[in-house]
PDB file of C-alpha atoms in Angstrom:
ATOM      1  CA  UNK A   1     183.982  44.185 -33.267  1.00  0.00           C
ATOM      2  CA  UNK A   2     187.205  42.337 -34.119  1.00  0.00           C
ATOM      3  CA  UNK A   3     187.270  38.464 -33.502  1.00  0.00           C
ATOM      4  CA  UNK A   4     188.317  37.919 -29.314  1.00  0.00           C
ATOM      5  CA  UNK A   5     187.836  40.877 -27.962  1.00  0.00           C
ATOM      6  CA  UNK A   6     186.420  41.020 -23.937  1.00  0.00           C
ATOM      7  CA  UNK A   7     184.081  42.280 -22.401  1.00  0.00           C
ATOM      8  CA  UNK A   8     183.232  42.902 -18.397  1.00  0.00           C
ATOM      9  CA  UNK A   9     179.192  43.537 -17.473  1.00  0.00           C
ATOM     10  CA  UNK A  10     176.534  43.853 -14.799  1.00  0.00           C
ATOM     11  CA  UNK A  11     172.961  43.549 -15.092  1.00  0.00           C
ATOM     12  CA  UNK A  12     168.976  43.454 -13.847  1.00  0.00           C
ATOM     13  CA  UNK A  13     166.702  40.860 -14.361  1.00  0.00           C
ATOM     14  CA  UNK A  14     162.873  41.347 -14.172  1.00  0.00           C
ATOM     15  CA  UNK A  15     161.359  37.885 -13.543  1.00  0.00           C
ATOM     16  CA  UNK A  16     158.753  36.611 -14.290  1.00  0.00           C
ATOM     17  CA  UNK A  17     156.068  33.257 -12.970  1.00  0.00           C
ATOM     18  CA  UNK A  18     156.435  30.105 -15.278  1.00  0.00           C
ATOM     19  CA  UNK A  19     154.016  28.318 -15.174  1.00  0.00           C
ATOM     20  CA  UNK A  20     155.495  25.980 -17.517  1.00  0.00           C
ATOM     21  CA  UNK A  21     157.895  24.421 -15.397  1.00  0.00           C
ATOM     22  CA  UNK A  22     157.467  22.517 -12.737  1.00  0.00           C
ATOM     23  CA  UNK A  23     159.456  23.852  -9.936  1.00  0.00           C
ATOM     24  CA  UNK A  24     160.843  27.247 -11.176  1.00  0.00           C
ATOM     25  CA  UNK A  25     161.564  29.129  -8.201  1.00  0.00           C
ATOM     26  CA  UNK A  26     160.897  32.962  -9.195  1.00  0.00           C
ATOM     27  CA  UNK A  27     157.646  34.895  -9.290  1.00  0.00           C
ATOM     28  CA  UNK A  28     157.161  38.151 -10.840  1.00  0.00           C
ATOM     29  CA  UNK A  29     158.147  40.257  -7.960  1.00  0.00           C
ATOM     30  CA  UNK A  30     161.089  39.087  -8.629  1.00  0.00           C
ATOM     31  CA  UNK A  31     165.095  40.620  -9.310  1.00  0.00           C
ATOM     32  CA  UNK A  32     168.166  39.852 -10.137  1.00  0.00           C
ATOM     33  CA  UNK A  33     171.188  41.032 -10.501  1.00  0.00           C
ATOM     34  CA  UNK A  34     173.991  39.730 -12.564  1.00  0.00           C
ATOM     35  CA  UNK A  35     177.715  40.084 -13.693  1.00  0.00           C
ATOM     36  CA  UNK A  36     178.259  39.087 -17.477  1.00  0.00           C
ATOM     37  CA  UNK A  37     181.659  37.640 -19.307  1.00  0.00           C
ATOM     38  CA  UNK A  38     181.233  38.072 -22.940  1.00  0.00           C
ATOM     39  CA  UNK A  39     183.439  36.900 -24.924  1.00  0.00           C
ATOM     40  CA  UNK A  40     183.679  38.030 -29.471  1.00  0.00           C
ATOM     41  CA  UNK A  41     183.674  36.198 -32.193  1.00  0.00           C
ATOM     42  CA  UNK A  42     182.619  37.263 -36.391  1.00  0.00           C
ATOM     43  CA  UNK A  43     179.720  37.216 -36.592  1.00  0.00           C
ATOM     44  CA  UNK A  44     178.643  36.458 -32.058  1.00  0.00           C
ATOM     45  CA  UNK A  45     179.822  35.987 -29.170  1.00  0.00           C
ATOM     46  CA  UNK A  46     179.547  33.179 -26.129  1.00  0.00           C
ATOM     47  CA  UNK A  47     178.410  35.336 -22.515  1.00  0.00           C
ATOM     48  CA  UNK A  48     179.251  33.584 -19.226  1.00  0.00           C
ATOM     49  CA  UNK A  49     176.920  34.861 -16.891  1.00  0.00           C
ATOM     50  CA  UNK A  50     176.665  34.840 -12.874  1.00  0.00           C
ATOM     51  CA  UNK A  51     172.797  35.369 -11.418  1.00  0.00           C
ATOM     52  CA  UNK A  52     172.117  36.424  -7.719  1.00  0.00           C
ATOM     53  CA  UNK A  53     168.222  36.905  -7.062  1.00  0.00           C
ATOM     54  CA  UNK A  54     168.005  38.688  -3.321  1.00  0.00           C
ATOM     55  CA  UNK A  55     164.493  38.160  -1.392  1.00  0.00           C
ATOM     56  CA  UNK A  56     162.930  35.878  -3.405  1.00  0.00           C
ATOM     57  CA  UNK A  57     158.649  36.395  -2.410  1.00  0.00           C
ATOM     58  CA  UNK A  58     158.004  33.757  -5.111  1.00  0.00           C
ATOM     59  CA  UNK A  59     156.498  30.123  -3.567  1.00  0.00           C
ATOM     60  CA  UNK A  60     158.065  27.116  -2.875  1.00  0.00           C
ATOM     61  CA  UNK A  61     160.010  29.353   0.360  1.00  0.00           C
ATOM     62  CA  UNK A  62     162.908  30.070  -1.493  1.00  0.00           C
ATOM     63  CA  UNK A  63     165.141  33.069   0.339  1.00  0.00           C
ATOM     64  CA  UNK A  64     167.486  32.909  -2.928  1.00  0.00           C
ATOM     65  CA  UNK A  65     168.920  32.447  -6.144  1.00  0.00           C
ATOM     66  CA  UNK A  66     171.966  32.126  -7.860  1.00  0.00           C
ATOM     67  CA  UNK A  67     172.079  31.024 -11.160  1.00  0.00           C
ATOM     68  CA  UNK A  68     174.892  30.130 -13.778  1.00  0.00           C
ATOM     69  CA  UNK A  69     174.207  30.105 -17.509  1.00  0.00           C
ATOM     70  CA  UNK A  70     176.056  30.320 -20.785  1.00  0.00           C
ATOM     71  CA  UNK A  71     174.091  31.809 -24.052  1.00  0.00           C
ATOM     72  CA  UNK A  72     175.417  31.916 -27.346  1.00  0.00           C
ATOM     73  CA  UNK A  73     174.208  35.026 -28.412  1.00  0.00           C
ATOM     74  CA  UNK A  74     174.403  35.685 -32.889  1.00  0.00           C
ATOM     75  CA  UNK A  75     174.594  39.802 -33.954  1.00  0.00           C
ATOM     76  CA  UNK A  76     173.522  41.268 -36.935  1.00  0.00           C
ATOM     77  CA  UNK A  77     174.035  45.506 -36.471  1.00  0.00           C
ATOM     78  CA  UNK A  78     173.024  46.114 -32.685  1.00  0.00           C
ATOM     79  CA  UNK A  79     169.838  43.245 -32.821  1.00  0.00           C
ATOM     80  CA  UNK A  80     170.766  40.494 -30.468  1.00  0.00           C
ATOM     81  CA  UNK A  81     169.507  36.619 -30.927  1.00  0.00           C
ATOM     82  CA  UNK A  82     170.225  33.742 -28.367  1.00  0.00           C
ATOM     83  CA  UNK A  83     170.058  30.326 -26.841  1.00  0.00           C
ATOM     84  CA  UNK A  84     171.416  30.084 -23.176  1.00  0.00           C
ATOM     85  CA  UNK A  85     171.636  27.312 -20.661  1.00  0.00           C
ATOM     86  CA  UNK A  86     171.024  27.823 -16.651  1.00  0.00           C
ATOM     87  CA  UNK A  87     170.895  26.038 -13.712  1.00  0.00           C
ATOM     88  CA  UNK A  88     169.555  28.126 -10.018  1.00  0.00           C
ATOM     89  CA  UNK A  89     171.095  26.787  -6.801  1.00  0.00           C
ATOM     90  CA  UNK A  90     168.695  27.355  -4.214  1.00  0.00           C
ATOM     91  CA  UNK A  91     168.321  28.520  -0.535  1.00  0.00           C
ATOM     92  CA  UNK A  92     165.191  28.043   1.785  1.00  0.00           C
ATOM     93  CA  UNK A  93     163.828  29.871   4.477  1.00  0.00           C
ATOM     94  CA  UNK A  94     165.182  27.081   6.150  1.00  0.00           C
ATOM     95  CA  UNK A  95     168.371  27.526   4.837  1.00  0.00           C
ATOM     96  CA  UNK A  96     168.151  24.760   2.738  1.00  0.00           C
ATOM     97  CA  UNK A  97     170.117  24.333  -0.820  1.00  0.00           C
ATOM     98  CA  UNK A  98     168.974  22.397  -3.586  1.00  0.00           C
ATOM     99  CA  UNK A  99     170.002  22.927  -7.359  1.00  0.00           C
ATOM    100  CA  UNK A 100     166.890  22.806 -10.501  1.00  0.00           C
ATOM    101  CA  UNK A 101     167.625  20.520 -13.497  1.00  0.00           C
ATOM    102  CA  UNK A 102     168.850  22.318 -16.141  1.00  0.00           C
ATOM    103  CA  UNK A 103     166.680  24.765 -18.385  1.00  0.00           C
ATOM    104  CA  UNK A 104     166.841  26.915 -21.227  1.00  0.00           C
ATOM    105  CA  UNK A 105     166.642  30.429 -22.892  1.00  0.00           C
ATOM    106  CA  UNK A 106     165.975  32.245 -25.564  1.00  0.00           C
ATOM    107  CA  UNK A 107     166.818  35.598 -25.621  1.00  0.00           C
ATOM    108  CA  UNK A 108     166.560  38.650 -28.359  1.00  0.00           C
ATOM    109  CA  UNK A 109     167.762  42.217 -27.527  1.00  0.00           C
ATOM    110  CA  UNK A 110     168.648  45.376 -29.132  1.00  0.00           C
ATOM    111  CA  UNK A 111     172.818  46.962 -27.893  1.00  0.00           C
ATOM    112  CA  UNK A 112     173.096  50.703 -28.263  1.00  0.00           C
ATOM    113  CA  UNK A 113     176.333  52.220 -27.400  1.00  0.00           C
ATOM    114  CA  UNK A 114     177.298  54.917 -24.986  1.00  0.00           C
ATOM    115  CA  UNK A 115     180.721  56.441 -24.949  1.00  0.00           C
ATOM    116  CA  UNK A 116     182.278  53.252 -24.321  1.00  0.00           C
ATOM    117  CA  UNK A 117     179.653  51.522 -22.573  1.00  0.00           C
ATOM    118  CA  UNK A 118     177.693  48.310 -24.534  1.00  0.00           C
ATOM    119  CA  UNK A 119     174.032  48.664 -22.449  1.00  0.00           C
ATOM    120  CA  UNK A 120     172.053  45.500 -23.956  1.00  0.00           C
ATOM    121  CA  UNK A 121     168.271  45.902 -23.968  1.00  0.00           C
ATOM    122  CA  UNK A 122     166.950  42.546 -23.544  1.00  0.00           C
ATOM    123  CA  UNK A 123     164.448  40.416 -23.496  1.00  0.00           C
ATOM    124  CA  UNK A 124     164.610  36.382 -22.414  1.00  0.00           C
ATOM    125  CA  UNK A 125     162.072  33.160 -22.467  1.00  0.00           C
ATOM    126  CA  UNK A 126     162.821  30.097 -20.016  1.00  0.00           C
ATOM    127  CA  UNK A 127     162.007  26.990 -20.893  1.00  0.00           C
ATOM    128  CA  UNK A 128     162.465  23.383 -19.129  1.00  0.00           C
ATOM    129  CA  UNK A 129     162.392  21.282 -22.447  1.00  0.00           C
ATOM    130  CA  UNK A 130     162.178  21.968 -26.284  1.00  0.00           C
ATOM    131  CA  UNK A 131     158.749  20.066 -25.642  1.00  0.00           C
ATOM    132  CA  UNK A 132     157.046  22.426 -23.939  1.00  0.00           C
ATOM    133  CA  UNK A 133     157.471  24.956 -25.992  1.00  0.00           C
ATOM    134  CA  UNK A 134     153.969  25.117 -27.250  1.00  0.00           C
ATOM    135  CA  UNK A 135     153.140  26.696 -23.730  1.00  0.00           C
ATOM    136  CA  UNK A 136     154.684  30.688 -24.795  1.00  0.00           C
ATOM    137  CA  UNK A 137     152.613  33.271 -23.947  1.00  0.00           C
ATOM    138  CA  UNK A 138     154.099  36.783 -23.997  1.00  0.00           C
ATOM    139  CA  UNK A 139     153.550  37.043 -19.706  1.00  0.00           C
ATOM    140  CA  UNK A 140     156.078  34.274 -19.333  1.00  0.00           C
ATOM    141  CA  UNK A 141     158.834  36.592 -20.610  1.00  0.00           C
ATOM    142  CA  UNK A 142     161.311  37.932 -18.886  1.00  0.00           C
ATOM    143  CA  UNK A 143     162.916  41.368 -19.589  1.00  0.00           C
ATOM    144  CA  UNK A 144     166.730  42.612 -18.479  1.00  0.00           C
ATOM    145  CA  UNK A 145     169.321  45.434 -19.101  1.00  0.00           C
ATOM    146  CA  UNK A 146     173.133  45.442 -18.795  1.00  0.00           C
ATOM    147  CA  UNK A 147     175.790  47.257 -19.354  1.00  0.00           C
ATOM    148  CA  UNK A 148     179.218  45.906 -20.173  1.00  0.00           C
ATOM    149  CA  UNK A 149     183.079  47.456 -21.235  1.00  0.00           C
ATOM    150  CA  UNK A 150     185.555  46.038 -23.134  1.00  0.00           C
ATOM    151  CA  UNK A 151     188.896  45.278 -22.023  1.00  0.00           C
TER     152      UNK A 151
END
């Protein structure tokens, strides 16, 4: 893609319980829906996203979460590899609102182009801080699909 190309997209993410966090708001049954903006440069792109998780079933009495994120993603042909930072705004079942601490994610994926749509299949590994990377387990991986359109 030429430098300066922009995309808008929508996506879906299946979350996983993550005990590496003191208070990770998501559980294995939670999903979020996202709105994405991507600004592509020569070898990668910046991605801004807003994730919305309604009807959360996890612990901590959380009803819903809004999670803004920013990711830096490097590309090689159709492969994707990146890192991002996120912070979730949580609304409890009694209406109280609070923010989580900032946390990180590694992401990897593969992009398929279908009739003008960029379809990304992704794996995410959220973690609270770099010192906890030694607690990695495959059960902590989260999975997502997004579709983006160039404009």
